[in-house]
PDB file of C-alpha atoms and ligand atoms in Angstrom:
ATOM      1  CA  UNK A   1      -0.757  -9.403 -25.863  1.00  0.00           C
ATOM      2  CA  UNK A   2       1.870  -6.661 -25.606  1.00  0.00           C
ATOM      3  CA  UNK A   3       0.961  -4.740 -22.500  1.00  0.00           C
ATOM      4  CA  UNK A   4       4.289  -2.987 -22.040  1.00  0.00           C
ATOM      5  CA  UNK A   5       3.903   0.526 -20.732  1.00  0.00           C
ATOM      6  CA  UNK A   6       5.136   3.679 -22.397  1.00  0.00           C
ATOM      7  CA  UNK A   7       8.727   3.414 -23.546  1.00  0.00           C
ATOM      8  CA  UNK A   8       9.970   6.387 -21.558  1.00  0.00           C
ATOM      9  CA  UNK A   9       9.031   4.823 -18.229  1.00  0.00           C
ATOM     10  CA  UNK A  10      11.937   4.843 -15.778  1.00  0.00           C
ATOM     11  CA  UNK A  11      12.323   4.897 -12.032  1.00  0.00           C
ATOM     12  CA  UNK A  12      14.500   7.730 -10.760  1.00  0.00           C
ATOM     13  CA  UNK A  13      16.258   6.987  -7.496  1.00  0.00           C
ATOM     14  CA  UNK A  14      18.668   8.906  -5.329  1.00  0.00           C
ATOM     15  CA  UNK A  15      21.907  10.242  -6.678  1.00  0.00           C
ATOM     16  CA  UNK A  16      20.660  10.988 -10.174  1.00  0.00           C
ATOM     17  CA  UNK A  17      20.375   7.311 -11.093  1.00  0.00           C
ATOM     18  CA  UNK A  18      17.482   6.105 -13.211  1.00  0.00           C
ATOM     19  CA  UNK A  19      16.617   2.427 -13.416  1.00  0.00           C
ATOM     20  CA  UNK A  20      15.662   1.543 -17.017  1.00  0.00           C
ATOM     21  CA  UNK A  21      12.458  -0.299 -16.173  1.00  0.00           C
ATOM     22  CA  UNK A  22      11.227   0.452 -19.674  1.00  0.00           C
ATOM     23  CA  UNK A  23      14.057  -1.693 -21.091  1.00  0.00           C
ATOM     24  CA  UNK A  24      13.723  -4.771 -18.887  1.00  0.00           C
ATOM     25  CA  UNK A  25      11.855  -6.056 -15.889  1.00  0.00           C
ATOM     26  CA  UNK A  26      13.922  -5.510 -12.748  1.00  0.00           C
ATOM     27  CA  UNK A  27      14.337  -7.874  -9.806  1.00  0.00           C
ATOM     28  CA  UNK A  28      14.149  -6.696  -6.218  1.00  0.00           C
ATOM     29  CA  UNK A  29      15.771  -9.379  -4.044  1.00  0.00           C
ATOM     30  CA  UNK A  30      14.279  -9.863  -0.574  1.00  0.00           C
ATOM     31  CA  UNK A  31      16.648  -9.595   2.394  1.00  0.00           C
ATOM     32  CA  UNK A  32      14.815 -10.189   5.666  1.00  0.00           C
ATOM     33  CA  UNK A  33      16.645  -9.339   8.882  1.00  0.00           C
ATOM     34  CA  UNK A  34      13.901 -10.735  11.064  1.00  0.00           C
ATOM     35  CA  UNK A  35      14.597 -13.246  13.841  1.00  0.00           C
ATOM     36  CA  UNK A  36      15.244 -16.713  12.497  1.00  0.00           C
ATOM     37  CA  UNK A  37      17.388 -19.672  13.388  1.00  0.00           C
ATOM     38  CA  UNK A  38      20.468 -17.483  13.298  1.00  0.00           C
ATOM     39  CA  UNK A  39      19.154 -15.326  16.118  1.00  0.00           C
ATOM     40  CA  UNK A  40      20.332 -17.880  18.715  1.00  0.00           C
ATOM     41  CA  UNK A  41      23.832 -17.050  17.650  1.00  0.00           C
ATOM     42  CA  UNK A  42      23.258 -13.393  18.493  1.00  0.00           C
ATOM     43  CA  UNK A  43      22.947 -10.177  16.596  1.00  0.00           C
ATOM     44  CA  UNK A  44      26.271 -10.299  14.769  1.00  0.00           C
ATOM     45  CA  UNK A  45      25.540 -13.683  13.231  1.00  0.00           C
ATOM     46  CA  UNK A  46      22.065 -12.576  12.189  1.00  0.00           C
ATOM     47  CA  UNK A  47      23.241  -9.466  10.328  1.00  0.00           C
ATOM     48  CA  UNK A  48      26.244 -11.318   8.984  1.00  0.00           C
ATOM     49  CA  UNK A  49      23.964 -13.977   7.529  1.00  0.00           C
ATOM     50  CA  UNK A  50      21.695 -11.325   6.009  1.00  0.00           C
ATOM     51  CA  UNK A  51      24.677  -9.549   4.415  1.00  0.00           C
ATOM     52  CA  UNK A  52      26.030 -12.795   2.990  1.00  0.00           C
ATOM     53  CA  UNK A  53      22.603 -13.697   1.654  1.00  0.00           C
ATOM     54  CA  UNK A  54      22.226 -10.243   0.071  1.00  0.00           C
ATOM     55  CA  UNK A  55      25.583 -10.591  -1.686  1.00  0.00           C
ATOM     56  CA  UNK A  56      24.501 -13.956  -3.114  1.00  0.00           C
ATOM     57  CA  UNK A  57      21.350 -12.282  -4.476  1.00  0.00           C
ATOM     58  CA  UNK A  58      23.541  -9.590  -6.089  1.00  0.00           C
ATOM     59  CA  UNK A  59      25.691 -12.274  -7.749  1.00  0.00           C
ATOM     60  CA  UNK A  60      22.527 -13.963  -8.993  1.00  0.00           C
ATOM     61  CA  UNK A  61      21.421 -10.764 -10.712  1.00  0.00           C
ATOM     62  CA  UNK A  62      19.296  -8.751  -8.284  1.00  0.00           C
ATOM     63  CA  UNK A  63      18.828  -5.175  -9.535  1.00  0.00           C
ATOM     64  CA  UNK A  64      17.883  -3.907  -6.071  1.00  0.00           C
ATOM     65  CA  UNK A  65      18.040  -5.310  -2.551  1.00  0.00           C
ATOM     66  CA  UNK A  66      14.987  -4.835  -0.338  1.00  0.00           C
ATOM     67  CA  UNK A  67      16.123  -4.985   3.281  1.00  0.00           C
ATOM     68  CA  UNK A  68      13.401  -5.362   5.888  1.00  0.00           C
ATOM     69  CA  UNK A  69      13.545  -5.785   9.661  1.00  0.00           C
ATOM     70  CA  UNK A  70       9.824  -5.808  10.464  1.00  0.00           C
ATOM     71  CA  UNK A  71       7.744  -8.701   9.194  1.00  0.00           C
ATOM     72  CA  UNK A  72       4.524  -7.675   7.492  1.00  0.00           C
ATOM     73  CA  UNK A  73       3.215 -11.226   7.267  1.00  0.00           C
ATOM     74  CA  UNK A  74      -0.438 -11.715   8.242  1.00  0.00           C
ATOM     75  CA  UNK A  75      -0.702 -11.722  12.027  1.00  0.00           C
ATOM     76  CA  UNK A  76       2.751 -10.207  12.558  1.00  0.00           C
ATOM     77  CA  UNK A  77       3.176  -7.957  15.593  1.00  0.00           C
ATOM     78  CA  UNK A  78       4.699  -4.521  15.038  1.00  0.00           C
ATOM     79  CA  UNK A  79       8.391  -4.136  15.905  1.00  0.00           C
ATOM     80  CA  UNK A  80       9.626  -1.310  18.166  1.00  0.00           C
ATOM     81  CA  UNK A  81      11.585   1.387  16.372  1.00  0.00           C
ATOM     82  CA  UNK A  82      14.759   0.756  18.412  1.00  0.00           C
ATOM     83  CA  UNK A  83      14.671  -2.951  17.584  1.00  0.00           C
ATOM     84  CA  UNK A  84      14.039  -2.309  13.892  1.00  0.00           C
ATOM     85  CA  UNK A  85      17.004   0.076  13.799  1.00  0.00           C
ATOM     86  CA  UNK A  86      19.201  -2.406  15.676  1.00  0.00           C
ATOM     87  CA  UNK A  87      18.439  -5.141  13.149  1.00  0.00           C
ATOM     88  CA  UNK A  88      18.498  -3.029  10.021  1.00  0.00           C
ATOM     89  CA  UNK A  89      21.265  -0.444  10.227  1.00  0.00           C
ATOM     90  CA  UNK A  90      24.335  -2.743  10.370  1.00  0.00           C
ATOM     91  CA  UNK A  91      23.061  -4.548   7.280  1.00  0.00           C
ATOM     92  CA  UNK A  92      22.328  -1.379   5.297  1.00  0.00           C
ATOM     93  CA  UNK A  93      25.667   0.173   6.345  1.00  0.00           C
ATOM     94  CA  UNK A  94      27.661  -2.859   5.224  1.00  0.00           C
ATOM     95  CA  UNK A  95      25.745  -3.451   1.989  1.00  0.00           C
ATOM     96  CA  UNK A  96      26.164   0.187   0.970  1.00  0.00           C
ATOM     97  CA  UNK A  97      29.938  -0.337   1.272  1.00  0.00           C
ATOM     98  CA  UNK A  98      30.040  -3.699  -0.487  1.00  0.00           C
ATOM     99  CA  UNK A  99      27.751  -3.233  -3.465  1.00  0.00           C
ATOM    100  CA  UNK A 100      26.629  -0.584  -5.897  1.00  0.00           C
ATOM    101  CA  UNK A 101      23.253  -2.312  -6.274  1.00  0.00           C
ATOM    102  CA  UNK A 102      20.645   0.150  -4.953  1.00  0.00           C
ATOM    103  CA  UNK A 103      19.325  -0.625  -1.498  1.00  0.00           C
ATOM    104  CA  UNK A 104      15.622  -0.382  -0.749  1.00  0.00           C
ATOM    105  CA  UNK A 105      14.413  -0.388   2.838  1.00  0.00           C
ATOM    106  CA  UNK A 106      11.110  -2.050   3.710  1.00  0.00           C
ATOM    107  CA  UNK A 107       9.813   0.118   6.527  1.00  0.00           C
ATOM    108  CA  UNK A 108       6.800   2.197   7.513  1.00  0.00           C
ATOM    109  CA  UNK A 109       8.685   4.305  10.084  1.00  0.00           C
ATOM    110  CA  UNK A 110      10.076   7.710   9.127  1.00  0.00           C
ATOM    111  CA  UNK A 111      12.905   7.564  11.679  1.00  0.00           C
ATOM    112  CA  UNK A 112      14.045   4.198  10.328  1.00  0.00           C
ATOM    113  CA  UNK A 113      13.860   5.460   6.747  1.00  0.00           C
ATOM    114  CA  UNK A 114      15.837   8.571   7.692  1.00  0.00           C
ATOM    115  CA  UNK A 115      18.695   6.634   9.304  1.00  0.00           C
ATOM    116  CA  UNK A 116      18.825   4.081   6.476  1.00  0.00           C
ATOM    117  CA  UNK A 117      18.902   6.837   3.849  1.00  0.00           C
ATOM    118  CA  UNK A 118      21.787   8.472   5.725  1.00  0.00           C
ATOM    119  CA  UNK A 119      23.673   5.191   5.430  1.00  0.00           C
ATOM    120  CA  UNK A 120      23.173   4.956   1.677  1.00  0.00           C
ATOM    121  CA  UNK A 121      19.739   3.461   0.987  1.00  0.00           C
ATOM    122  CA  UNK A 122      18.157   4.802  -2.216  1.00  0.00           C
ATOM    123  CA  UNK A 123      14.533   3.730  -2.049  1.00  0.00           C
ATOM    124  CA  UNK A 124      11.890   3.394   0.660  1.00  0.00           C
ATOM    125  CA  UNK A 125       9.466   0.496   0.294  1.00  0.00           C
ATOM    126  CA  UNK A 126       6.561   1.602   2.464  1.00  0.00           C
ATOM    127  CA  UNK A 127       3.810  -1.037   2.616  1.00  0.00           C
ATOM    128  CA  UNK A 128       1.514   1.597   4.152  1.00  0.00           C
ATOM    129  CA  UNK A 129       1.954   3.955   1.168  1.00  0.00           C
ATOM    130  CA  UNK A 130       3.154   6.775   3.507  1.00  0.00           C
ATOM    131  CA  UNK A 131       0.110   6.426   5.795  1.00  0.00           C
ATOM    132  CA  UNK A 132       1.370   4.847   9.028  1.00  0.00           C
ATOM    133  CA  UNK A 133       3.865   7.588   9.864  1.00  0.00           C
ATOM    134  CA  UNK A 134       2.816  11.168   9.160  1.00  0.00           C
ATOM    135  CA  UNK A 135       6.474  12.206   8.773  1.00  0.00           C
ATOM    136  CA  UNK A 136       7.330   9.598   6.125  1.00  0.00           C
ATOM    137  CA  UNK A 137       6.293  11.591   3.034  1.00  0.00           C
ATOM    138  CA  UNK A 138       8.374  14.540   4.152  1.00  0.00           C
ATOM    139  CA  UNK A 139      11.434  12.352   4.872  1.00  0.00           C
ATOM    140  CA  UNK A 140      11.222  10.749   1.433  1.00  0.00           C
ATOM    141  CA  UNK A 141      10.610  14.077  -0.342  1.00  0.00           C
ATOM    142  CA  UNK A 142      13.542  15.792   1.395  1.00  0.00           C
ATOM    143  CA  UNK A 143      15.980  12.940   0.740  1.00  0.00           C
ATOM    144  CA  UNK A 144      15.189  12.600  -2.950  1.00  0.00           C
ATOM    145  CA  UNK A 145      14.797   8.836  -2.497  1.00  0.00           C
ATOM    146  CA  UNK A 146      12.552   6.670  -4.628  1.00  0.00           C
ATOM    147  CA  UNK A 147       9.455   5.221  -2.980  1.00  0.00           C
ATOM    148  CA  UNK A 148       7.112   2.255  -3.342  1.00  0.00           C
ATOM    149  CA  UNK A 149       3.454   3.014  -2.628  1.00  0.00           C
ATOM    150  CA  UNK A 150       1.710  -0.263  -1.822  1.00  0.00           C
ATOM    151  CA  UNK A 151      -1.962  -1.041  -1.265  1.00  0.00           C
ATOM    152  CA  UNK A 152      -2.975  -2.727   1.976  1.00  0.00           C
ATOM    153  CA  UNK A 153      -6.408  -3.090   3.549  1.00  0.00           C
ATOM    154  CA  UNK A 154      -6.058  -2.776   7.334  1.00  0.00           C
ATOM    155  CA  UNK A 155      -2.847  -3.554   9.223  1.00  0.00           C
ATOM    156  CA  UNK A 156      -0.682  -6.719   9.102  1.00  0.00           C
ATOM    157  CA  UNK A 157      -1.845  -7.957  12.519  1.00  0.00           C
ATOM    158  CA  UNK A 158      -5.501  -8.236  11.433  1.00  0.00           C
ATOM    159  CA  UNK A 159      -5.592  -7.712   7.651  1.00  0.00           C
ATOM    160  CA  UNK A 160      -6.443 -11.325   6.762  1.00  0.00           C
ATOM    161  CA  UNK A 161      -9.337 -11.639   9.211  1.00  0.00           C
ATOM    162  CA  UNK A 162     -12.162 -10.490   6.927  1.00  0.00           C
ATOM    163  CA  UNK A 163     -10.873  -8.665   3.863  1.00  0.00           C
ATOM    164  CA  UNK A 164     -13.787  -7.187   1.941  1.00  0.00           C
ATOM    165  CA  UNK A 165     -14.063  -5.293  -1.356  1.00  0.00           C
ATOM    166  CA  UNK A 166     -17.004  -4.410  -3.578  1.00  0.00           C
ATOM    167  CA  UNK A 167     -14.480  -4.490  -6.452  1.00  0.00           C
ATOM    168  CA  UNK A 168     -10.887  -5.153  -5.478  1.00  0.00           C
ATOM    169  CA  UNK A 169      -9.361  -3.906  -8.759  1.00  0.00           C
ATOM    170  CA  UNK A 170     -11.270  -0.608  -8.728  1.00  0.00           C
ATOM    171  CA  UNK A 171     -10.536  -0.051  -5.044  1.00  0.00           C
ATOM    172  CA  UNK A 172      -6.807  -0.719  -5.393  1.00  0.00           C
ATOM    173  CA  UNK A 173      -6.745   1.594  -8.419  1.00  0.00           C
ATOM    174  CA  UNK A 174      -8.554   4.372  -6.523  1.00  0.00           C
ATOM    175  CA  UNK A 175      -6.313   3.960  -3.478  1.00  0.00           C
ATOM    176  CA  UNK A 176      -3.090   4.107  -5.516  1.00  0.00           C
ATOM    177  CA  UNK A 177      -4.383   7.097  -7.430  1.00  0.00           C
ATOM    178  CA  UNK A 178      -5.071   8.922  -4.128  1.00  0.00           C
ATOM    179  CA  UNK A 179      -1.704   7.991  -2.651  1.00  0.00           C
ATOM    180  CA  UNK A 180       0.118   9.083  -5.833  1.00  0.00           C
ATOM    181  CA  UNK A 181      -1.601  12.447  -5.513  1.00  0.00           C
ATOM    182  CA  UNK A 182      -0.758  12.701  -1.790  1.00  0.00           C
ATOM    183  CA  UNK A 183       2.881  11.781  -2.434  1.00  0.00           C
ATOM    184  CA  UNK A 184       3.342  14.380  -5.163  1.00  0.00           C
ATOM    185  CA  UNK A 185       1.543  16.992  -3.030  1.00  0.00           C
ATOM    186  CA  UNK A 186       4.117  16.249  -0.323  1.00  0.00           C
ATOM    187  CA  UNK A 187       6.896  17.063  -2.795  1.00  0.00           C
ATOM    188  CA  UNK A 188       7.883  13.595  -4.027  1.00  0.00           C
ATOM    189  CA  UNK A 189       8.611  13.610  -7.764  1.00  0.00           C
ATOM    190  CA  UNK A 190       6.340  11.361  -9.832  1.00  0.00           C
ATOM    191  CA  UNK A 191       9.301   9.758 -11.605  1.00  0.00           C
ATOM    192  CA  UNK A 192      10.548   8.473  -8.228  1.00  0.00           C
ATOM    193  CA  UNK A 193       7.404   6.494  -7.460  1.00  0.00           C
ATOM    194  CA  UNK A 194       6.579   2.816  -8.004  1.00  0.00           C
ATOM    195  CA  UNK A 195       3.079   1.481  -7.346  1.00  0.00           C
ATOM    196  CA  UNK A 196       2.263  -1.941  -5.941  1.00  0.00           C
ATOM    197  CA  UNK A 197      -1.123  -3.728  -5.661  1.00  0.00           C
ATOM    198  CA  UNK A 198      -0.025  -5.355  -2.378  1.00  0.00           C
ATOM    199  CA  UNK A 199      -0.705  -8.996  -3.178  1.00  0.00           C
ATOM    200  CA  UNK A 200      -1.685 -10.773   0.052  1.00  0.00           C
ATOM    201  CA  UNK A 201      -2.117  -7.600   2.094  1.00  0.00           C
ATOM    202  CA  UNK A 202      -5.733  -7.679   3.303  1.00  0.00           C
ATOM    203  CA  UNK A 203      -6.818  -9.902   0.407  1.00  0.00           C
ATOM    204  CA  UNK A 204      -8.213 -13.423   0.145  1.00  0.00           C
ATOM    205  CA  UNK A 205      -7.277 -15.887  -2.611  1.00  0.00           C
ATOM    206  CA  UNK A 206      -9.961 -14.610  -4.970  1.00  0.00           C
ATOM    207  CA  UNK A 207      -8.918 -10.980  -4.417  1.00  0.00           C
ATOM    208  CA  UNK A 208      -5.293 -11.873  -5.250  1.00  0.00           C
ATOM    209  CA  UNK A 209      -6.263 -13.819  -8.367  1.00  0.00           C
ATOM    210  CA  UNK A 210      -8.574 -11.057  -9.576  1.00  0.00           C
ATOM    211  CA  UNK A 211      -5.860  -8.439  -9.080  1.00  0.00           C
ATOM    212  CA  UNK A 212      -3.257 -10.504 -10.918  1.00  0.00           C
ATOM    213  CA  UNK A 213      -5.700 -11.219 -13.735  1.00  0.00           C
ATOM    214  CA  UNK A 214      -6.425  -7.488 -14.163  1.00  0.00           C
ATOM    215  CA  UNK A 215      -3.104  -5.851 -13.300  1.00  0.00           C
ATOM    216  CA  UNK A 216      -3.164  -4.003 -16.615  1.00  0.00           C
ATOM    217  CA  UNK A 217      -5.973  -1.854 -15.182  1.00  0.00           C
ATOM    218  CA  UNK A 218      -3.333  -0.131 -13.036  1.00  0.00           C
ATOM    219  CA  UNK A 219      -1.221   0.882 -16.063  1.00  0.00           C
ATOM    220  CA  UNK A 220      -3.182   4.108 -16.715  1.00  0.00           C
ATOM    221  CA  UNK A 221      -1.924   5.408 -13.349  1.00  0.00           C
ATOM    222  CA  UNK A 222       1.237   6.085 -15.319  1.00  0.00           C
ATOM    223  CA  UNK A 223       3.849   4.732 -12.919  1.00  0.00           C
ATOM    224  CA  UNK A 224       5.728   1.417 -13.125  1.00  0.00           C
ATOM    225  CA  UNK A 225       4.140  -1.452 -11.200  1.00  0.00           C
ATOM    226  CA  UNK A 226       6.028  -3.580  -8.678  1.00  0.00           C
ATOM    227  CA  UNK A 227       4.471  -6.878  -7.626  1.00  0.00           C
ATOM    228  CA  UNK A 228       5.386  -9.120  -4.718  1.00  0.00           C
ATOM    229  CA  UNK A 229       4.016 -12.625  -5.199  1.00  0.00           C
ATOM    230  CA  UNK A 230       7.023 -14.604  -4.007  1.00  0.00           C
ATOM    231  CA  UNK A 231       6.104 -17.685  -1.910  1.00  0.00           C
ATOM    232  CA  UNK A 232       2.875 -16.040  -0.795  1.00  0.00           C
ATOM    233  CA  UNK A 233      -0.005 -17.758   0.987  1.00  0.00           C
ATOM    234  CA  UNK A 234      -2.375 -17.813  -1.993  1.00  0.00           C
ATOM    235  CA  UNK A 235       0.201 -19.858  -3.946  1.00  0.00           C
ATOM    236  CA  UNK A 236       0.511 -22.244  -1.016  1.00  0.00           C
ATOM    237  CA  UNK A 237      -3.263 -22.565  -0.758  1.00  0.00           C
ATOM    238  CA  UNK A 238      -3.798 -23.219  -4.475  1.00  0.00           C
ATOM    239  CA  UNK A 239      -0.953 -25.727  -4.768  1.00  0.00           C
ATOM    240  CA  UNK A 240      -1.155 -27.106  -1.229  1.00  0.00           C
ATOM    241  CA  UNK A 241       2.551 -26.448  -0.727  1.00  0.00           C
ATOM    242  CA  UNK A 242       4.597 -25.234   2.224  1.00  0.00           C
ATOM    243  CA  UNK A 243       6.650 -22.029   1.888  1.00  0.00           C
ATOM    244  CA  UNK A 244       9.708 -23.865   0.530  1.00  0.00           C
ATOM    245  CA  UNK A 245       7.654 -25.612  -2.181  1.00  0.00           C
ATOM    246  CA  UNK A 246       6.232 -22.527  -3.877  1.00  0.00           C
ATOM    247  CA  UNK A 247       8.945 -21.649  -6.402  1.00  0.00           C
ATOM    248  CA  UNK A 248       7.096 -22.943  -9.473  1.00  0.00           C
ATOM    249  CA  UNK A 249       3.895 -21.262  -8.339  1.00  0.00           C
ATOM    250  CA  UNK A 250       5.851 -18.049  -7.848  1.00  0.00           C
ATOM    251  CA  UNK A 251       7.390 -18.420 -11.323  1.00  0.00           C
ATOM    252  CA  UNK A 252       3.942 -18.807 -12.917  1.00  0.00           C
ATOM    253  CA  UNK A 253       2.564 -15.769 -11.093  1.00  0.00           C
ATOM    254  CA  UNK A 254       5.641 -13.695 -12.036  1.00  0.00           C
ATOM    255  CA  UNK A 255       5.276 -14.668 -15.717  1.00  0.00           C
ATOM    256  CA  UNK A 256       1.625 -13.638 -15.762  1.00  0.00           C
ATOM    257  CA  UNK A 257       2.356 -10.416 -13.871  1.00  0.00           C
ATOM    258  CA  UNK A 258       4.983  -9.453 -16.461  1.00  0.00           C
ATOM    259  CA  UNK A 259       2.575 -10.185 -19.308  1.00  0.00           C
ATOM    260  CA  UNK A 260       0.128  -7.867 -17.570  1.00  0.00           C
ATOM    261  CA  UNK A 261       2.673  -5.035 -17.471  1.00  0.00           C
ATOM    262  CA  UNK A 262       4.585  -5.347 -14.175  1.00  0.00           C
ATOM    263  CA  UNK A 263       8.108  -3.852 -14.466  1.00  0.00           C
ATOM    264  CA  UNK A 264       9.635  -4.964 -11.158  1.00  0.00           C
ATOM    265  CA  UNK A 265       9.190  -8.143  -9.131  1.00  0.00           C
ATOM    266  CA  UNK A 266      10.060  -8.566  -5.450  1.00  0.00           C
ATOM    267  CA  UNK A 267      11.303 -12.140  -4.984  1.00  0.00           C
ATOM    268  CA  UNK A 268      13.276 -14.378  -2.641  1.00  0.00           C
ATOM    269  CA  UNK A 269      14.649 -16.675  -5.389  1.00  0.00           C
ATOM    270  CA  UNK A 270      16.546 -14.354  -7.689  1.00  0.00           C
ATOM    271  CA  UNK A 271      18.397 -16.827  -9.969  1.00  0.00           C
ATOM    272  CA  UNK A 272      15.410 -18.910 -11.131  1.00  0.00           C
ATOM    273  CA  UNK A 273      13.129 -15.881 -11.438  1.00  0.00           C
ATOM    274  CA  UNK A 274      15.722 -14.132 -13.614  1.00  0.00           C
ATOM    275  CA  UNK A 275      15.363 -17.059 -16.040  1.00  0.00           C
ATOM    276  CA  UNK A 276      11.583 -16.643 -15.986  1.00  0.00           C
ATOM    277  CA  UNK A 277      11.916 -12.932 -16.783  1.00  0.00           C
ATOM    278  CA  UNK A 278      14.358 -13.556 -19.641  1.00  0.00           C
ATOM    279  CA  UNK A 279      12.046 -16.147 -21.208  1.00  0.00           C
ATOM    280  CA  UNK A 280       8.936 -13.982 -20.971  1.00  0.00           C
ATOM    281  CA  UNK A 281      10.811 -10.981 -22.355  1.00  0.00           C
ATOM    282  CA  UNK A 282      12.239 -12.990 -25.258  1.00  0.00           C
ATOM    283  CA  UNK A 283       8.748 -14.131 -26.240  1.00  0.00           C
ATOM    284  CA  UNK A 284       7.234 -10.654 -25.905  1.00  0.00           C
ATOM    285  CA  UNK A 285      10.077  -9.096 -27.938  1.00  0.00           C
ATOM    286  CA  UNK A 286       9.603 -11.683 -30.651  1.00  0.00           C
ATOM    287  CA  UNK A 287       5.889 -11.006 -30.712  1.00  0.00           C
ATOM    288  CA  UNK A 288       6.476  -7.241 -30.900  1.00  0.00           C
ATOM    289  CA  UNK A 289       9.002  -7.480 -33.719  1.00  0.00           C
ATOM    290  CA  UNK A 290       6.816  -9.972 -35.617  1.00  0.00           C
ATOM    291  CA  UNK A 291       3.850  -7.641 -35.372  1.00  0.00           C
ATOM    292  CA  UNK A 292       6.011  -4.750 -36.688  1.00  0.00           C
ATOM    293  CA  UNK A 293       7.280  -6.840 -39.620  1.00  0.00           C
ATOM    294  CA  UNK A 294       3.811  -8.099 -40.426  1.00  0.00           C
ATOM    295  CA  UNK A 295       2.473  -4.591 -40.890  1.00  0.00           C
ATOM    296  CA  UNK A 296       1.178  -4.249 -44.440  1.00  0.00           C
ATOM    297  CA  UNK A 297       3.431  -1.960 -46.548  1.00  0.00           C
ATOM    298  CA  UNK A 298       1.991   1.529 -46.946  1.00  0.00           C
TER     299      UNK A 298
HETATM  300  N1  HH2 B   1       5.437  -8.293   0.519  1.00  0.00           N
HETATM  301  C1  HH2 B   1       6.025  -8.533   1.702  1.00  0.00           C
HETATM  302  C2  HH2 B   1       6.829  -7.543   2.303  1.00  0.00           C
HETATM  303  N2  HH2 B   1       7.043  -6.368   1.689  1.00  0.00           N
HETATM  304  N3  HH2 B   1       6.679  -4.906  -0.133  1.00  0.00           N
HETATM  305  C3  HH2 B   1       6.104  -4.640  -1.311  1.00  0.00           C
HETATM  306  N4  HH2 B   1       6.300  -3.465  -1.918  1.00  0.00           N
HETATM  307  N5  HH2 B   1       5.283  -5.555  -1.943  1.00  0.00           N
HETATM  308  C4  HH2 B   1       5.026  -6.781  -1.384  1.00  0.00           C
HETATM  309  O1  HH2 B   1       4.259  -7.559  -1.979  1.00  0.00           O
HETATM  310  C5  HH2 B   1       5.637  -7.084  -0.120  1.00  0.00           C
HETATM  311  C6  HH2 B   1       6.465  -6.100   0.498  1.00  0.00           C
HETATM  312  C7  HH2 B   1       5.814  -9.830   2.406  1.00  0.00           C
HETATM  313  O2  HH2 B   1       6.748 -10.763   2.001  1.00  0.00           O
HETATM  314  P1  HH2 B   1       7.994 -11.337   2.843  1.00  0.00           P
HETATM  315  O3  HH2 B   1       9.174 -10.464   2.735  1.00  0.00           O
HETATM  316  O4  HH2 B   1       8.158 -12.718   2.351  1.00  0.00           O
HETATM  317  O5  HH2 B   1       7.503 -11.442   4.324  1.00  0.00           O
HETATM  318  P2  HH2 B   1       7.780 -10.541   5.595  1.00  0.00           P
HETATM  319  O6  HH2 B   1       7.078  -9.250   5.432  1.00  0.00           O
HETATM  320  O7  HH2 B   1       7.235 -11.348   6.705  1.00  0.00           O
HETATM  321  O8  HH2 B   1       9.234 -10.325   5.729  1.00  0.00           O
END
């Protein structure tokens, strides 16, 4: 099984940089600036903790940092724009000064994307695939930033109530194909786009498993695939584990996703997942070189 996509596949991001996704699977480290135990200590402590956490992920080998200030977990309430900006901007500003690792911003709001891009973000991770805010496509196109187009059925608040598909793989494929077209029509360059099946976004366990088992069906769309499986609910349900006990389940899902052709993974645990990626890539490379050497001489 050597499902690697075409060798010239790269992701162009702002500033003329191209991430060599065709050479190795990249890791997007998750940096959530959502209220947590640090919030008692006030805003400074919360952003300070997020910045420190992000720098640890960089040391561990993250290729990108995905900073998000609005939870998109099932049942999550939307966050007001002012609050999202208040949480996000200090973190993006500081990270852009401290690290050359590209910063992605997980937002569906054009105004938030705009301000974050001004502060040095290079990629917009829009879980609505440019649909929630009619200005988003234009903001991304004008800035020359990269963009993630992710599939979601419904909205986070209600998406897990009754997800339904006649064929989840075909529907995700059709949706991403439409959104790729819409994005390029809006002036976003194809080489700046990543596609994402949106594991857990309006999908039950079976939908997630079917998508992971058939991820290669998205390869003909011709853009690199990002997958976010890290610590997700379907892993917890299958293994009967709480969020902090899902690392091995995440590792297994990441390994399979890479074998199916995924070129970027969005994860919370960068160091252990980097080991998983290196192992899978070593095996695939061996298999590729063995199949070349075993070709009968002409
Ligand atoms: N998953 C989450 C958030 N953003 N973006 C992309 N492109 N793909 C994903 O699968 C994805 C995403 C949810 O994960 P998490 O960051 O753990 O939760 P929350 O949204 O509550 O911060």
